[in-house]
Amino acid sequence: MKTQINTLSLEEREELFRLIKADIDMVINNKPHLSEINEPPDTPMKAYVRQAKMNVLTRKGATND
């Protein structure tokens, strides 16, 4: 898991922690979880890493247009 995190860029890492914080906030506040991931990977950390990468790529694509 640590190896996966170490391969992320700074922007991807920040997005990863933002996603984890948002999920923790939802659990604490009893809000329903609305996942943006269509096919969940086999572990939660892989899901967070995948979503962070997708979010960063989406943001970069929107700014490059």
Short mmCIF file of N, CA, C and O in Angstrom, two decimals:
data_model
loop_
_atom_site.label_atom_id
_atom_site.label_comp_id
_atom_site.label_asym_id
_atom_site.label_seq_id
_atom_site.Cartn_x
_atom_site.Cartn_y
_atom_site.Cartn_z
N MET A 1 0.83 -1.18 0.00
CA MET A 1 0.00 0.00 0.00
C MET A 1 0.88 1.25 0.00
O MET A 1 0.62 2.18 -0.74
N LYS A 2 1.90 1.27 0.82
CA LYS A 2 2.79 2.43 0.89
C LYS A 2 3.48 2.63 -0.46
O LYS A 2 3.68 3.77 -0.89
N THR A 3 3.82 1.55 -1.13
CA THR A 3 4.46 1.64 -2.43
C THR A 3 3.52 2.30 -3.43
O THR A 3 3.95 3.13 -4.23
N GLN A 4 2.22 1.95 -3.37
CA GLN A 4 1.25 2.56 -4.27
C GLN A 4 1.18 4.07 -4.04
O GLN A 4 1.16 4.84 -4.99
N ILE A 5 1.15 4.47 -2.80
CA ILE A 5 1.06 5.89 -2.47
C ILE A 5 2.32 6.63 -2.91
O ILE A 5 2.25 7.74 -3.43
N ASN A 6 3.46 6.01 -2.75
CA ASN A 6 4.73 6.64 -3.12
C ASN A 6 4.86 6.87 -4.63
O ASN A 6 5.65 7.71 -5.05
N THR A 7 4.10 6.13 -5.45
CA THR A 7 4.18 6.30 -6.90
C THR A 7 3.31 7.45 -7.40
O THR A 7 3.40 7.82 -8.55
N LEU A 8 2.49 8.02 -6.53
CA LEU A 8 1.60 9.10 -6.93
C LEU A 8 2.33 10.44 -7.00
O LEU A 8 3.25 10.68 -6.23
N SER A 9 1.85 11.28 -7.89
CA SER A 9 2.38 12.65 -7.93
C SER A 9 1.84 13.40 -6.71
O SER A 9 0.91 12.94 -6.04
N LEU A 10 2.38 14.57 -6.45
CA LEU A 10 1.92 15.37 -5.32
C LEU A 10 0.43 15.70 -5.47
O LEU A 10 -0.34 15.60 -4.52
N GLU A 11 0.02 16.06 -6.67
CA GLU A 11 -1.39 16.40 -6.92
C GLU A 11 -2.29 15.18 -6.71
O GLU A 11 -3.36 15.29 -6.10
N GLU A 12 -1.85 14.01 -7.18
CA GLU A 12 -2.63 12.78 -6.98
C GLU A 12 -2.70 12.42 -5.50
O GLU A 12 -3.73 11.99 -5.01
N ARG A 13 -1.61 12.62 -4.79
CA ARG A 13 -1.57 12.32 -3.36
C ARG A 13 -2.53 13.23 -2.59
O ARG A 13 -3.27 12.78 -1.72
N GLU A 14 -2.55 14.52 -2.93
CA GLU A 14 -3.48 15.45 -2.29
C GLU A 14 -4.92 15.05 -2.57
O GLU A 14 -5.77 15.10 -1.68
N GLU A 15 -5.20 14.64 -3.80
CA GLU A 15 -6.54 14.19 -4.16
C GLU A 15 -6.91 12.92 -3.41
O GLU A 15 -8.04 12.75 -2.95
N LEU A 16 -5.96 12.01 -3.25
CA LEU A 16 -6.18 10.78 -2.49
C LEU A 16 -6.60 11.11 -1.06
O LEU A 16 -7.62 10.59 -0.57
N PHE A 17 -5.88 11.99 -0.41
CA PHE A 17 -6.22 12.33 0.97
C PHE A 17 -7.54 13.09 1.05
O PHE A 17 -8.29 12.94 2.01
N ARG A 18 -7.86 13.88 0.03
CA ARG A 18 -9.15 14.56 0.00
C ARG A 18 -10.29 13.55 -0.08
O ARG A 18 -11.30 13.66 0.62
N LEU A 19 -10.12 12.52 -0.92
CA LEU A 19 -11.14 11.48 -1.06
C LEU A 19 -11.33 10.71 0.25
O LEU A 19 -12.46 10.43 0.66
N ILE A 20 -10.23 10.34 0.88
CA ILE A 20 -10.31 9.60 2.14
C ILE A 20 -10.98 10.46 3.20
O ILE A 20 -11.87 9.98 3.92
N LYS A 21 -10.61 11.73 3.28
CA LYS A 21 -11.22 12.62 4.26
C LYS A 21 -12.72 12.76 4.01
O LYS A 21 -13.53 12.74 4.95
N ALA A 22 -13.12 12.88 2.75
CA ALA A 22 -14.54 13.01 2.42
C ALA A 22 -15.31 11.76 2.85
O ALA A 22 -16.42 11.85 3.38
N ASP A 23 -14.73 10.57 2.63
CA ASP A 23 -15.39 9.34 3.05
C ASP A 23 -15.50 9.25 4.56
O ASP A 23 -16.52 8.83 5.10
N ILE A 24 -14.46 9.65 5.26
CA ILE A 24 -14.49 9.63 6.74
C ILE A 24 -15.57 10.60 7.23
O ILE A 24 -16.34 10.27 8.13
N ASP A 25 -15.63 11.78 6.62
CA ASP A 25 -16.66 12.74 7.00
C ASP A 25 -18.06 12.18 6.77
O ASP A 25 -18.96 12.38 7.59
N MET A 26 -18.26 11.47 5.65
CA MET A 26 -19.57 10.88 5.37
C MET A 26 -19.94 9.84 6.41
O MET A 26 -21.09 9.76 6.85
N VAL A 27 -18.97 9.03 6.83
CA VAL A 27 -19.24 8.01 7.85
C VAL A 27 -19.57 8.67 9.18
O VAL A 27 -20.54 8.30 9.85
N ILE A 28 -18.80 9.67 9.55
CA ILE A 28 -19.02 10.36 10.82
C ILE A 28 -20.39 11.05 10.83
O ILE A 28 -21.11 11.01 11.82
N ASN A 29 -20.76 11.65 9.70
CA ASN A 29 -22.01 12.41 9.62
C ASN A 29 -23.19 11.58 9.12
O ASN A 29 -24.25 12.13 8.85
N ASN A 30 -23.00 10.28 8.96
CA ASN A 30 -24.06 9.36 8.52
C ASN A 30 -24.66 9.72 7.17
O ASN A 30 -25.85 9.56 6.96
N LYS A 31 -23.86 10.21 6.27
CA LYS A 31 -24.34 10.54 4.93
C LYS A 31 -24.15 9.31 4.04
O LYS A 31 -23.21 8.55 4.21
N PRO A 32 -25.01 9.14 3.06
CA PRO A 32 -24.84 8.01 2.14
C PRO A 32 -23.58 8.17 1.31
O PRO A 32 -23.19 9.29 0.97
N HIS A 33 -22.96 7.08 0.99
CA HIS A 33 -21.72 7.09 0.20
C HIS A 33 -22.05 7.05 -1.28
O HIS A 33 -22.73 6.16 -1.75
N LEU A 34 -21.61 8.05 -2.01
CA LEU A 34 -21.84 8.11 -3.44
C LEU A 34 -20.49 7.92 -4.15
O LEU A 34 -19.76 8.87 -4.36
N SER A 35 -20.17 6.69 -4.48
CA SER A 35 -18.89 6.40 -5.10
C SER A 35 -18.89 6.82 -6.56
O SER A 35 -19.86 6.63 -7.27
N GLU A 36 -17.77 7.40 -7.01
CA GLU A 36 -17.62 7.77 -8.41
C GLU A 36 -16.94 6.65 -9.20
O GLU A 36 -16.68 6.79 -10.37
N ILE A 37 -16.68 5.54 -8.55
CA ILE A 37 -15.96 4.44 -9.19
C ILE A 37 -16.96 3.41 -9.70
O ILE A 37 -17.76 2.90 -8.93
N ASN A 38 -16.91 3.09 -10.99
CA ASN A 38 -17.86 2.14 -11.57
C ASN A 38 -17.56 0.71 -11.16
O ASN A 38 -18.44 -0.02 -10.72
N GLU A 39 -16.34 0.29 -11.31
CA GLU A 39 -15.92 -1.06 -10.96
C GLU A 39 -14.99 -0.98 -9.76
O GLU A 39 -13.83 -0.59 -9.90
N PRO A 40 -15.46 -1.35 -8.57
CA PRO A 40 -14.58 -1.22 -7.41
C PRO A 40 -13.41 -2.20 -7.46
O PRO A 40 -13.60 -3.39 -7.70
N PRO A 41 -12.18 -1.69 -7.28
CA PRO A 41 -11.02 -2.58 -7.20
C PRO A 41 -11.11 -3.48 -5.96
O PRO A 41 -11.97 -3.29 -5.10
N ASP A 42 -10.21 -4.43 -5.86
CA ASP A 42 -10.30 -5.44 -4.81
C ASP A 42 -9.98 -4.93 -3.41
O ASP A 42 -10.29 -5.61 -2.44
N THR A 43 -9.40 -3.76 -3.25
CA THR A 43 -9.16 -3.21 -1.91
C THR A 43 -9.57 -1.74 -1.89
O THR A 43 -9.51 -1.05 -2.92
N PRO A 44 -9.99 -1.22 -0.74
CA PRO A 44 -10.37 0.20 -0.67
C PRO A 44 -9.24 1.14 -1.06
O PRO A 44 -9.48 2.14 -1.73
N MET A 45 -8.00 0.84 -0.68
CA MET A 45 -6.90 1.75 -1.01
C MET A 45 -6.69 1.82 -2.51
O MET A 45 -6.44 2.89 -3.06
N LYS A 46 -6.82 0.69 -3.20
CA LYS A 46 -6.70 0.71 -4.66
C LYS A 46 -7.81 1.56 -5.27
O LYS A 46 -7.59 2.26 -6.26
N ALA A 47 -8.99 1.51 -4.68
CA ALA A 47 -10.10 2.33 -5.17
C ALA A 47 -9.79 3.81 -4.98
O ALA A 47 -10.03 4.62 -5.87
N TYR A 48 -9.27 4.18 -3.81
CA TYR A 48 -8.92 5.57 -3.55
C TYR A 48 -7.83 6.05 -4.51
O TYR A 48 -7.92 7.14 -5.06
N VAL A 49 -6.81 5.23 -4.71
CA VAL A 49 -5.70 5.61 -5.60
C VAL A 49 -6.22 5.78 -7.02
O VAL A 49 -5.92 6.76 -7.70
N ARG A 50 -7.05 4.83 -7.46
CA ARG A 50 -7.60 4.90 -8.82
C ARG A 50 -8.44 6.16 -8.99
O ARG A 50 -8.32 6.87 -9.99
N GLN A 51 -9.30 6.45 -8.02
CA GLN A 51 -10.16 7.63 -8.12
C GLN A 51 -9.34 8.92 -8.09
O GLN A 51 -9.64 9.85 -8.82
N ALA A 52 -8.32 8.96 -7.26
CA ALA A 52 -7.46 10.15 -7.20
C ALA A 52 -6.81 10.40 -8.56
O ALA A 52 -6.78 11.53 -9.05
N LYS A 53 -6.30 9.35 -9.17
CA LYS A 53 -5.67 9.49 -10.49
C LYS A 53 -6.69 9.96 -11.53
O LYS A 53 -6.40 10.83 -12.35
N MET A 54 -7.90 9.38 -11.50
CA MET A 54 -8.94 9.77 -12.45
C MET A 54 -9.32 11.23 -12.26
O MET A 54 -9.49 11.97 -13.23
N ASN A 55 -9.46 11.67 -11.01
CA ASN A 55 -9.84 13.05 -10.75
C ASN A 55 -8.78 14.03 -11.24
O ASN A 55 -9.10 15.06 -11.82
N VAL A 56 -7.52 13.70 -11.00
CA VAL A 56 -6.43 14.58 -11.43
C VAL A 56 -6.37 14.63 -12.96
O VAL A 56 -6.24 15.71 -13.55
N LEU A 57 -6.51 13.49 -13.63
CA LEU A 57 -6.49 13.47 -15.09
C LEU A 57 -7.67 14.25 -15.67
O LEU A 57 -7.53 14.98 -16.64
N THR A 58 -8.83 14.13 -15.05
CA THR A 58 -10.01 14.86 -15.51
C THR A 58 -9.79 16.36 -15.36
O THR A 58 -10.09 17.14 -16.28
N ARG A 59 -9.23 16.76 -14.22
CA ARG A 59 -8.95 18.17 -13.99
C ARG A 59 -7.92 18.70 -14.99
O ARG A 59 -8.05 19.79 -15.52
N LYS A 60 -6.87 17.92 -15.24
CA LYS A 60 -5.84 18.35 -16.19
C LYS A 60 -6.41 18.46 -17.59
O LYS A 60 -6.09 19.36 -18.34
N GLY A 61 -7.28 17.51 -17.97
CA GLY A 61 -7.92 17.54 -19.29
C GLY A 61 -8.81 18.75 -19.46
O GLY A 61 -8.87 19.36 -20.53
N ALA A 62 -9.51 19.13 -18.41
CA ALA A 62 -10.40 20.29 -18.47
C ALA A 62 -9.62 21.59 -18.61
O ALA A 62 -10.07 22.52 -19.27
N THR A 63 -8.43 21.65 -18.03
CA THR A 63 -7.65 22.89 -18.11
C THR A 63 -6.86 22.97 -19.41
O THR A 63 -6.48 24.05 -19.83
N ASN A 64 -6.62 21.83 -20.08
CA ASN A 64 -5.85 21.84 -21.33
C ASN A 64 -6.72 22.12 -22.55
O ASN A 64 -6.20 22.33 -23.63
N ASP A 65 -8.03 22.09 -22.41
CA ASP A 65 -8.92 22.32 -23.57
C ASP A 65 -9.03 23.76 -23.96
O ASP A 65 -8.80 24.68 -23.38
#
